[in-house]
Short mmCIF file of C-alpha atoms in Angstrom, two decimals:
data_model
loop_
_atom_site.label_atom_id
_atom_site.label_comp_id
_atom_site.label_asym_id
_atom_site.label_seq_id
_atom_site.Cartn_x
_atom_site.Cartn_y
_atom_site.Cartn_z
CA UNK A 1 6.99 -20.13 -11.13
CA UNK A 2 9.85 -21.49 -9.43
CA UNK A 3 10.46 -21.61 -5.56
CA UNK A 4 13.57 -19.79 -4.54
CA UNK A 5 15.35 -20.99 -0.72
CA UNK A 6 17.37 -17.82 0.56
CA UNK A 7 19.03 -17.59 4.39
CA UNK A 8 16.70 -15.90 6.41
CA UNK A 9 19.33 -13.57 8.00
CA UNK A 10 22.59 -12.56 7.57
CA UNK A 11 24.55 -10.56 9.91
CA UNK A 12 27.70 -8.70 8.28
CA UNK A 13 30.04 -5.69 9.14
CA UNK A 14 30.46 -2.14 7.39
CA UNK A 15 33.27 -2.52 4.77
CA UNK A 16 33.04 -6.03 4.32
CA UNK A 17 31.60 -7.95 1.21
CA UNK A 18 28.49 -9.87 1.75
CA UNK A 19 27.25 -12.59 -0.63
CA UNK A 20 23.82 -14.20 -0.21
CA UNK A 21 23.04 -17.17 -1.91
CA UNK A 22 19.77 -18.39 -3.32
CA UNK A 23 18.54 -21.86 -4.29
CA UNK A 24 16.36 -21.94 -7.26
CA UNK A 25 16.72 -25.81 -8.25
CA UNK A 26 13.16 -25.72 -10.35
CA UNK A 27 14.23 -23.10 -12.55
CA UNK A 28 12.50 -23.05 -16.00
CA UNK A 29 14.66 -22.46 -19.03
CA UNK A 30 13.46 -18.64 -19.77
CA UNK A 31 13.55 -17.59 -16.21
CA UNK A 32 15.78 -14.77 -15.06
CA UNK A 33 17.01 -14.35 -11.84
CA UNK A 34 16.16 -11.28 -9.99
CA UNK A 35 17.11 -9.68 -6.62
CA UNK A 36 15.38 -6.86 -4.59
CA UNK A 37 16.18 -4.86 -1.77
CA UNK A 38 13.28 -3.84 0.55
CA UNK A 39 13.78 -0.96 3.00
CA UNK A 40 11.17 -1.23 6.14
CA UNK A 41 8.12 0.97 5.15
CA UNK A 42 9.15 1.61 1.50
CA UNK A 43 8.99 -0.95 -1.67
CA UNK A 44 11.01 -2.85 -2.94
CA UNK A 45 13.30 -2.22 -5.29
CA UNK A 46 15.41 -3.76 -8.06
CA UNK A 47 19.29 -4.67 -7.22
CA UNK A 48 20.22 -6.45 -10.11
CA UNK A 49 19.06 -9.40 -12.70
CA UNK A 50 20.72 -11.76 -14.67
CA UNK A 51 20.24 -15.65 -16.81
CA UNK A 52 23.37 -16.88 -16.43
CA UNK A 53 27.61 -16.66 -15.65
CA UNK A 54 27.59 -13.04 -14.04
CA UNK A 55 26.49 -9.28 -14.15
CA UNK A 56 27.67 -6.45 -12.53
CA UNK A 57 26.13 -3.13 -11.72
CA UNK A 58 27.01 0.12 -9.94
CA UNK A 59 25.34 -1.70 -6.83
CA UNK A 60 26.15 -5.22 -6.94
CA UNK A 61 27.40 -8.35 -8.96
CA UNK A 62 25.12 -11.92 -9.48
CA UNK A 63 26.84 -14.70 -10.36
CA UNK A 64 25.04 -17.87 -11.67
CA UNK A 65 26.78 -21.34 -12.06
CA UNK A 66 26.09 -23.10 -15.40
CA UNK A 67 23.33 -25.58 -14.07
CA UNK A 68 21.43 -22.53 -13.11
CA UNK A 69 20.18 -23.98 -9.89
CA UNK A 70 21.45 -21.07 -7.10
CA UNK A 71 22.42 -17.60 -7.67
CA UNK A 72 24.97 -15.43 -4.99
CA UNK A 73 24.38 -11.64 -4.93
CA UNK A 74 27.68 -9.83 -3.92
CA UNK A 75 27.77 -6.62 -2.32
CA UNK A 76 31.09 -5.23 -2.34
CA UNK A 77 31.99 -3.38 1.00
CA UNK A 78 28.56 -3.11 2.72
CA UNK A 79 27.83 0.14 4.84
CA UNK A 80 25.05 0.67 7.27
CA UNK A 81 22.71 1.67 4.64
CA UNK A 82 22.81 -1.59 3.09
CA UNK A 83 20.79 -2.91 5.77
CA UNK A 84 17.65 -4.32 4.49
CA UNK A 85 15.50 -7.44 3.17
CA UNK A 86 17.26 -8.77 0.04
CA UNK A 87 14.77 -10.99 -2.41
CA UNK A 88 15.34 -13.20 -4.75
CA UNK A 89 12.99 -13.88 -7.33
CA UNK A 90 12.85 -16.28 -10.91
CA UNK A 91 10.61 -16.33 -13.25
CA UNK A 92 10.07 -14.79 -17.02
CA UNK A 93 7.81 -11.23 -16.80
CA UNK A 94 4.40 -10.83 -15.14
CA UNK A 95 3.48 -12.30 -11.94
CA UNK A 96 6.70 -12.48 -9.60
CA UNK A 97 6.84 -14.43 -6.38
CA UNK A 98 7.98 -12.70 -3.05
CA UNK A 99 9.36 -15.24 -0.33
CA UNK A 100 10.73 -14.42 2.84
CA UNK A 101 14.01 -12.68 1.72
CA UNK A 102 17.07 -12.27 3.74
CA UNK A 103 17.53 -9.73 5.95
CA UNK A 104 21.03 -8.37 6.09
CA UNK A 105 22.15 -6.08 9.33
CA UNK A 106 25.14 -4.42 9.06
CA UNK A 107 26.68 -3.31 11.60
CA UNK A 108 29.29 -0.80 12.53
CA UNK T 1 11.40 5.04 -15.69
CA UNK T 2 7.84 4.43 -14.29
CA UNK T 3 6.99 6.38 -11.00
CA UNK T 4 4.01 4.86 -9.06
CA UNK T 5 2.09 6.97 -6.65
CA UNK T 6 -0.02 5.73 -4.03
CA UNK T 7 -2.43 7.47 -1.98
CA UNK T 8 -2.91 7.49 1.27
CA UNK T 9 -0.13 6.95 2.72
CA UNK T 10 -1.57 5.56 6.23
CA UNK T 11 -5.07 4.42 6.66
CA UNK T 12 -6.87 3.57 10.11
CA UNK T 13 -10.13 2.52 9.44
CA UNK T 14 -12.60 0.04 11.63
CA UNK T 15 -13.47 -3.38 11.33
CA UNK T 16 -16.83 -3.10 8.94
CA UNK T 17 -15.60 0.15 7.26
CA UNK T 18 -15.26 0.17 3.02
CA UNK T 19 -12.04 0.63 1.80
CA UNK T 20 -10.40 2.71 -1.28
CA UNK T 21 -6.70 2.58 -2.54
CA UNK T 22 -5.80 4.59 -5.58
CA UNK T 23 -2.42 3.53 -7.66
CA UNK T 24 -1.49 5.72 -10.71
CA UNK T 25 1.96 4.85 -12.93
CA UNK T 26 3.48 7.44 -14.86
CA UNK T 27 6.35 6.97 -17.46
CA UNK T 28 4.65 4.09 -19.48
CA UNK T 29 1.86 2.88 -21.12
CA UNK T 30 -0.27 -0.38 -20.92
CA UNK T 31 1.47 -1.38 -18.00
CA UNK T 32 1.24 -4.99 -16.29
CA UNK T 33 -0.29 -3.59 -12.41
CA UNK T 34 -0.19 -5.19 -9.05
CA UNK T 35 -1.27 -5.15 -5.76
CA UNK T 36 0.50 -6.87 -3.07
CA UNK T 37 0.17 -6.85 0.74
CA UNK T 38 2.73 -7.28 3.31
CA UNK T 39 2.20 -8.61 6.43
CA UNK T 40 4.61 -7.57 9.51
CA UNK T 41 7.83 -9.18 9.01
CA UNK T 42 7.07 -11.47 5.91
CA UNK T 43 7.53 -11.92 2.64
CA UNK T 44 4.69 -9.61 0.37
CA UNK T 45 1.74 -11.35 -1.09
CA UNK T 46 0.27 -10.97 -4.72
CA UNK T 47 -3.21 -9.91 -4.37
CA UNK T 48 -4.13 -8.53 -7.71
CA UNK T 49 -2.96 -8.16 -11.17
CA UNK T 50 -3.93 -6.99 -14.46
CA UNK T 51 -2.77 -6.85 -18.02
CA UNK T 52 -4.64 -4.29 -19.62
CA UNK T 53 -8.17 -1.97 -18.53
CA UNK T 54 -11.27 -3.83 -16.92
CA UNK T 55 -8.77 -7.26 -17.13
CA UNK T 56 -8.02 -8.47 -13.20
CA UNK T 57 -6.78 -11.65 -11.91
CA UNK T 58 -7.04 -12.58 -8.03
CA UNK T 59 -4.24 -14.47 -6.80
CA UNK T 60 -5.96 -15.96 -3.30
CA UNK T 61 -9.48 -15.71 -2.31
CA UNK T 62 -10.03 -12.89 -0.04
CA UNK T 63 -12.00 -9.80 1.30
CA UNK T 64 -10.96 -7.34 -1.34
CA UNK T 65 -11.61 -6.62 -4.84
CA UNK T 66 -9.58 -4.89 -7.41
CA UNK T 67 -10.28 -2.14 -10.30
CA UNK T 68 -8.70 -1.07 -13.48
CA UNK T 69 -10.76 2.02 -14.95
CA UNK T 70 -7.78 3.55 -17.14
CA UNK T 71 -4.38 2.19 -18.48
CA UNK T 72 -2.51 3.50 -15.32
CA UNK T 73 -4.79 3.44 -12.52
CA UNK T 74 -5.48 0.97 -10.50
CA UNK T 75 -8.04 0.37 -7.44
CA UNK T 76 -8.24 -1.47 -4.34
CA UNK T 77 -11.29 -1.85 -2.53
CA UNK T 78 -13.24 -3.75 0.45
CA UNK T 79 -16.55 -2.87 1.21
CA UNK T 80 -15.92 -4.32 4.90
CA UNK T 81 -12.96 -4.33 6.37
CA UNK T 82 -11.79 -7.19 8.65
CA UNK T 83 -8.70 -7.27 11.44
CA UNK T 84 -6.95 -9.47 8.95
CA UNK T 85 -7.40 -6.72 5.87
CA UNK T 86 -4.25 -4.66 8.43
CA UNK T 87 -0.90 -4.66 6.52
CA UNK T 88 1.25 -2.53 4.18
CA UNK T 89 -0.39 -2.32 0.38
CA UNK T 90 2.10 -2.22 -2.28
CA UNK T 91 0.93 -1.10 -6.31
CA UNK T 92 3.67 -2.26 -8.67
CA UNK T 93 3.79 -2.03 -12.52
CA UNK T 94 6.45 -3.59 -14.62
CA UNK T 95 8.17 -3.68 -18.09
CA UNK T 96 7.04 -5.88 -20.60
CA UNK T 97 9.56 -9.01 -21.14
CA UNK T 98 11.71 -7.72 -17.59
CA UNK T 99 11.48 -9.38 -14.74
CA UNK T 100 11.73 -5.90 -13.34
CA UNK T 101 8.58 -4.09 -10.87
CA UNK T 102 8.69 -1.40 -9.74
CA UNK T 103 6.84 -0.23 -6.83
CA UNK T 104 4.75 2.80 -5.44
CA UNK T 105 5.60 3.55 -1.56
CA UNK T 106 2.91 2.06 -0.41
CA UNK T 107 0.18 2.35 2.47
CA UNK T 108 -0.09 1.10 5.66
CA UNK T 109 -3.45 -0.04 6.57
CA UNK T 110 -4.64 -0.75 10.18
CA UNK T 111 -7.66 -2.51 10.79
CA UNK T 112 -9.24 -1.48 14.48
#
């Protein structure tokens, strides 16, 4: 499973578009990138996933350069909701491994 | 989609005490299940996980043990608790193929 490098903490504004980027530069050819959000006391829960060039969702967009080595999660025009631990995870079904994540504050 | 429950919510229970966590997933069948813990402000930690009934894998070496009696339930246990056992339990089940959990809310253990 490959090790993923994310910022530990972001700080960001409501309204404004925050993109978190994630280093993945082990990545295995059938891995899929993966991000979670994590509210305090609850689980986490899945953003977004993607193998390569980008995807959009209602919540977010991932893009993925060609050599697959980083991914950037995009949240378009953050509110104070958004505020949470953002994880981002490879790997190809079954076991998944949780780093530290970044935790985003928004603020107003 | 899959909705995990996980019961109890909160636990306090003292240092020597057994323990019993009960995960159940509805919405699928022959799920992959996991247990993870979560330590205050880190990243969580696969404890457990199992691909089918009476099949478990441990991930580190530890104080607990882990159950699968039917398709969608699945147990943790201790039968001592230690200070270090304190931390917020997660059960998780995912789609086969996906890269996608997804997660039960969890209960917060303390360890006096």
């Amino acid at each position: 499973l490959a090790k993923t490098t994310q910022p530990i903490s972001m700080d960001s504004y409501e309204g404004q578009e925050v993109n978190i980027t994630c280093s993945h530069n082990n990545i295995a050819t059938n891995d899929y990138i993966t991000w979670y959000q994590q509210f305090p006391s609850q689980g986490p829960r899945f953003i977004i996933q993607g193998y390569k060039t980008k995807v959009t969702n209602e919540v977010a967009s991932l893009f993925i350069p060609a050599d697959r080595k980083s991914s950037t999660l995009s949240l378009p025009r953050v509110s104070l909701s958004d505020t949470a631990v953002y994880y981002c995870l490879v790997g190809d079904g079954g076991k998944l491994i949780f780093g530290q994540g970044t935790e985003l504050s928004v603020k107003p | 989609s899959q909705t995990i429950h996980q019961w109890p919510a909160t636990l306090v229970q003292p240092v020597g005490s057994p323990l019993s966590l009960e995960c159940t997933v509805e919405g699928t069948s022959n799920p992959n299940l996991y247990w993870y813990r979560q330590a205050a402000g880190r990243g969580l930690q696969l404890l457990f996980y199992s691909v089918g009934i009476g099949q478990i894998s441990s991930e580190v070496p530890q104080n607990l043990s882990a159950s699968r009696p039917q398709d969608r339930q699945f147990i943790l246990s201790s039968k001592k608790l230690l200070l270090s056992d304190s931390g917020f339990y997660l059960c998780a089940s995912d789609r086969v193929s996906y890269n996608e959990q997804f997660f039960g809310p969890g209960t917060r253990l303390t360890v006096l």
